[in-house]
Amino acid sequence: MVTLRILTTDDWPLWRDLRLAALSDAPHAFKARLVDWHHGGEEQWRARLHLPGAHHVAALMDGPDGPATTPVGLADGLPGADGVRELRSVWVSPKARGRGVADRLLEEVERWARASGGSTLRLAVIPGNEPAIALYRRHGFTALALAEPGGPLADGVARELVMAKPLR
């Protein structure tokens, strides 16, 4: 069974462990690199969770130590201007993939985005990350194509693919 937990600044060790696991497992899926976060101290981790208006979610699965003890995923929702909310840092552990964990994380961030007055939920994904793109399409996101180019990637040439979903 999967339980979602809304993170606070006091949950920084859990968020740190999940973020480092995500960057280690799927470096190709994120603009951030492990080296950018690996040596971050408590202040750096707390600061990320302290962003005003943000919504940070961890997914926990039942484990050998009891119910909802094994961290298996994360997602962030960040506020933006003009009713735009951003979905960021989605990741699910390989041992939990295919069990609906990513769906639950996206649904929770979308719930937050609506509740916080958002009119659009937006994300940026690395081109070629077909499993993620398929997940986002399944949840109603569409590519904004050239209308809104994403940020540049490490090679300085390729750009993120920006996708969005109207919330109203």
mmCIF file of C-alpha atoms in Angstrom:
data_model
loop_
_atom_site.group_PDB
_atom_site.id
_atom_site.type_symbol
_atom_site.label_atom_id
_atom_site.label_comp_id
_atom_site.label_asym_id
_atom_site.label_seq_id
_atom_site.Cartn_x
_atom_site.Cartn_y
_atom_site.Cartn_z
ATOM 1 C CA MET A 1 0.000 0.000 0.000
ATOM 2 C CA VAL A 2 1.177 3.544 -0.793
ATOM 3 C CA THR A 3 0.767 6.514 1.524
ATOM 4 C CA LEU A 4 1.474 10.095 0.517
ATOM 5 C CA ARG A 5 3.087 12.421 3.010
ATOM 6 C CA ILE A 6 3.190 16.198 2.698
ATOM 7 C CA LEU A 7 6.680 17.301 3.690
ATOM 8 C CA THR A 8 7.645 20.152 5.978
ATOM 9 C CA THR A 9 11.090 21.610 6.632
ATOM 10 C CA ASP A 10 11.482 19.103 9.473
ATOM 11 C CA ASP A 11 11.274 16.310 6.881
ATOM 12 C CA TRP A 12 14.482 17.449 5.189
ATOM 13 C CA PRO A 13 16.311 14.111 5.813
ATOM 14 C CA LEU A 14 13.547 12.197 3.999
ATOM 15 C CA TRP A 15 13.481 14.687 1.129
ATOM 16 C CA ARG A 16 17.282 14.601 0.908
ATOM 17 C CA ASP A 17 17.348 10.801 0.743
ATOM 18 C CA LEU A 18 14.647 10.697 -1.940
ATOM 19 C CA ARG A 19 16.231 13.477 -4.004
ATOM 20 C CA LEU A 20 19.677 11.861 -3.907
ATOM 21 C CA ALA A 21 18.126 8.492 -4.832
ATOM 22 C CA ALA A 22 16.332 10.122 -7.776
ATOM 23 C CA LEU A 23 19.462 11.845 -9.061
ATOM 24 C CA SER A 24 21.484 8.631 -8.658
ATOM 25 C CA ASP A 25 18.885 6.378 -10.287
ATOM 26 C CA ALA A 26 17.876 8.609 -13.197
ATOM 27 C CA PRO A 27 20.475 11.311 -13.869
ATOM 28 C CA HIS A 28 19.233 11.522 -17.472
ATOM 29 C CA ALA A 29 15.783 12.638 -16.261
ATOM 30 C CA PHE A 30 16.805 15.789 -14.383
ATOM 31 C CA LYS A 31 18.601 19.035 -15.196
ATOM 32 C CA ALA A 32 20.043 19.055 -11.676
ATOM 33 C CA ARG A 33 22.999 16.796 -11.098
ATOM 34 C CA LEU A 34 23.912 14.678 -8.100
ATOM 35 C CA VAL A 35 27.033 16.768 -7.550
ATOM 36 C CA ASP A 36 24.793 19.860 -7.204
ATOM 37 C CA TRP A 37 23.077 18.343 -4.168
ATOM 38 C CA HIS A 38 25.294 15.577 -2.861
ATOM 39 C CA HIS A 39 27.246 17.733 -0.458
ATOM 40 C CA GLY A 40 24.347 19.944 0.588
ATOM 41 C CA GLY A 41 24.064 20.447 4.306
ATOM 42 C CA GLU A 42 20.942 20.668 6.393
ATOM 43 C CA GLU A 43 20.480 24.359 5.544
ATOM 44 C CA GLN A 44 20.413 23.663 1.792
ATOM 45 C CA TRP A 45 17.894 20.840 2.179
ATOM 46 C CA ARG A 46 15.650 22.800 4.546
ATOM 47 C CA ALA A 47 15.748 25.832 2.242
ATOM 48 C CA ARG A 48 14.292 23.834 -0.657
ATOM 49 C CA LEU A 49 11.418 22.664 1.532
ATOM 50 C CA HIS A 50 10.877 26.179 2.853
ATOM 51 C CA LEU A 51 9.945 27.759 -0.495
ATOM 52 C CA PRO A 52 6.835 29.883 0.201
ATOM 53 C CA GLY A 53 3.655 28.324 -1.163
ATOM 54 C CA ALA A 54 5.371 25.131 -2.352
ATOM 55 C CA HIS A 55 3.930 21.646 -1.933
ATOM 56 C CA HIS A 56 6.377 18.768 -1.430
ATOM 57 C CA VAL A 57 5.100 15.191 -1.420
ATOM 58 C CA ALA A 58 6.773 11.874 -0.595
ATOM 59 C CA ALA A 59 5.335 8.457 -1.390
ATOM 60 C CA LEU A 60 5.871 5.727 1.201
ATOM 61 C CA MET A 61 5.114 2.029 0.747
ATOM 62 C CA ASP A 62 4.545 -0.655 3.288
ATOM 63 C CA GLY A 63 7.852 -2.274 4.079
ATOM 64 C CA PRO A 64 9.369 -4.952 6.267
ATOM 65 C CA ASP A 65 9.315 -2.561 9.238
ATOM 66 C CA GLY A 66 5.573 -1.955 9.011
ATOM 67 C CA PRO A 67 3.079 0.144 7.121
ATOM 68 C CA ALA A 68 4.266 3.108 5.042
ATOM 69 C CA THR A 69 7.910 2.996 6.102
ATOM 70 C CA THR A 70 9.751 2.681 2.799
ATOM 71 C CA PRO A 71 10.247 5.942 0.821
ATOM 72 C CA VAL A 72 9.612 5.253 -2.878
ATOM 73 C CA GLY A 73 8.830 8.535 -4.620
ATOM 74 C CA LEU A 74 8.586 12.299 -4.589
ATOM 75 C CA ALA A 75 7.071 15.247 -6.421
ATOM 76 C CA ASP A 76 7.031 18.983 -5.884
ATOM 77 C CA GLY A 77 4.494 21.643 -6.704
ATOM 78 C CA LEU A 78 5.745 25.215 -6.960
ATOM 79 C CA PRO A 79 3.705 28.407 -7.247
ATOM 80 C CA GLY A 80 4.175 30.666 -10.220
ATOM 81 C CA ALA A 81 2.752 33.876 -11.650
ATOM 82 C CA ASP A 82 -0.652 34.369 -13.246
ATOM 83 C CA GLY A 83 -2.231 31.179 -11.897
ATOM 84 C CA VAL A 84 0.518 28.884 -13.170
ATOM 85 C CA ARG A 85 1.684 26.118 -10.862
ATOM 86 C CA GLU A 86 4.707 23.954 -11.666
ATOM 87 C CA LEU A 87 5.149 20.223 -11.257
ATOM 88 C CA ARG A 88 8.766 19.368 -10.501
ATOM 89 C CA SER A 89 11.091 16.596 -9.362
ATOM 90 C CA VAL A 90 8.789 13.641 -10.057
ATOM 91 C CA TRP A 91 10.516 10.325 -9.379
ATOM 92 C CA VAL A 92 9.521 6.802 -8.366
ATOM 93 C CA SER A 93 11.944 4.143 -7.134
ATOM 94 C CA PRO A 94 12.471 1.219 -9.529
ATOM 95 C CA LYS A 95 11.025 -1.169 -6.911
ATOM 96 C CA ALA A 96 7.739 0.769 -6.887
ATOM 97 C CA ARG A 97 7.305 1.484 -10.601
ATOM 98 C CA GLY A 98 4.223 0.094 -12.267
ATOM 99 C CA ARG A 99 2.180 0.293 -9.040
ATOM 100 C CA GLY A 100 0.451 3.637 -9.585
ATOM 101 C CA VAL A 101 2.807 5.635 -7.370
ATOM 102 C CA ALA A 102 3.528 8.285 -10.023
ATOM 103 C CA ASP A 103 -0.203 8.612 -10.702
ATOM 104 C CA ARG A 104 -0.862 9.252 -7.009
ATOM 105 C CA LEU A 105 1.936 11.836 -6.818
ATOM 106 C CA LEU A 106 0.668 13.714 -9.889
ATOM 107 C CA GLU A 107 -2.914 13.632 -8.621
ATOM 108 C CA GLU A 108 -1.808 15.090 -5.284
ATOM 109 C CA VAL A 109 0.159 17.926 -6.894
ATOM 110 C CA GLU A 110 -2.781 18.652 -9.192
ATOM 111 C CA ARG A 111 -5.129 18.708 -6.167
ATOM 112 C CA TRP A 112 -2.806 21.214 -4.472
ATOM 113 C CA ALA A 113 -2.535 23.310 -7.652
ATOM 114 C CA ARG A 114 -6.324 23.613 -7.908
ATOM 115 C CA ALA A 115 -6.747 24.289 -4.172
ATOM 116 C CA SER A 116 -4.113 27.028 -4.284
ATOM 117 C CA GLY A 117 -5.972 28.847 -7.073
ATOM 118 C CA GLY A 118 -3.945 27.584 -9.995
ATOM 119 C CA SER A 119 -5.433 27.693 -13.477
ATOM 120 C CA THR A 120 -2.616 25.816 -15.241
ATOM 121 C CA LEU A 121 -0.234 23.088 -14.141
ATOM 122 C CA ARG A 122 3.016 23.182 -16.084
ATOM 123 C CA LEU A 123 6.136 21.028 -16.194
ATOM 124 C CA ALA A 124 9.382 20.643 -18.087
ATOM 125 C CA VAL A 125 10.681 17.231 -19.084
ATOM 126 C CA ILE A 126 13.907 16.141 -20.719
ATOM 127 C CA PRO A 127 13.222 15.226 -24.371
ATOM 128 C CA GLY A 128 13.534 11.499 -24.928
ATOM 129 C CA ASN A 129 12.269 10.586 -21.454
ATOM 130 C CA GLU A 130 9.411 8.662 -23.040
ATOM 131 C CA PRO A 131 8.089 6.971 -19.860
ATOM 132 C CA ALA A 132 7.675 10.378 -18.191
ATOM 133 C CA ILE A 133 6.177 11.983 -21.298
ATOM 134 C CA ALA A 134 3.666 9.117 -21.584
ATOM 135 C CA LEU A 135 2.747 9.523 -17.892
ATOM 136 C CA TYR A 136 2.155 13.247 -18.315
ATOM 137 C CA ARG A 137 0.089 12.743 -21.487
ATOM 138 C CA ARG A 138 -2.014 10.154 -19.677
ATOM 139 C CA HIS A 139 -2.754 12.838 -17.077
ATOM 140 C CA GLY A 140 -3.872 15.375 -19.686
ATOM 141 C CA PHE A 141 -0.691 17.362 -20.265
ATOM 142 C CA THR A 142 0.095 18.528 -23.789
ATOM 143 C CA ALA A 143 3.349 19.835 -25.224
ATOM 144 C CA LEU A 144 3.559 23.585 -25.692
ATOM 145 C CA ALA A 145 6.046 23.009 -28.538
ATOM 146 C CA LEU A 146 7.618 26.192 -29.847
ATOM 147 C CA ALA A 147 5.101 28.451 -28.121
ATOM 148 C CA GLU A 148 7.098 28.149 -24.914
ATOM 149 C CA PRO A 149 10.592 26.715 -25.275
ATOM 150 C CA GLY A 150 12.008 25.044 -22.205
ATOM 151 C CA GLY A 151 15.258 25.853 -20.503
ATOM 152 C CA PRO A 152 18.542 24.866 -22.119
ATOM 153 C CA LEU A 153 20.095 21.541 -21.216
ATOM 154 C CA ALA A 154 23.734 20.889 -20.296
ATOM 155 C CA ASP A 155 24.798 20.577 -23.948
ATOM 156 C CA GLY A 156 23.736 24.199 -24.537
ATOM 157 C CA VAL A 157 21.733 23.197 -27.629
ATOM 158 C CA ALA A 158 18.826 20.964 -26.602
ATOM 159 C CA ARG A 159 15.979 22.371 -24.537
ATOM 160 C CA GLU A 160 13.475 20.907 -22.116
ATOM 161 C CA LEU A 161 10.031 20.014 -23.427
ATOM 162 C CA VAL A 162 7.407 22.160 -21.697
ATOM 163 C CA MET A 163 3.993 20.586 -21.142
ATOM 164 C CA ALA A 164 0.895 22.052 -19.525
ATOM 165 C CA LYS A 165 -2.587 21.116 -18.393
ATOM 166 C CA PRO A 166 -5.469 23.526 -17.820
ATOM 167 C CA LEU A 167 -6.987 23.136 -14.360
ATOM 168 C CA ARG A 168 -10.282 24.909 -15.028
#
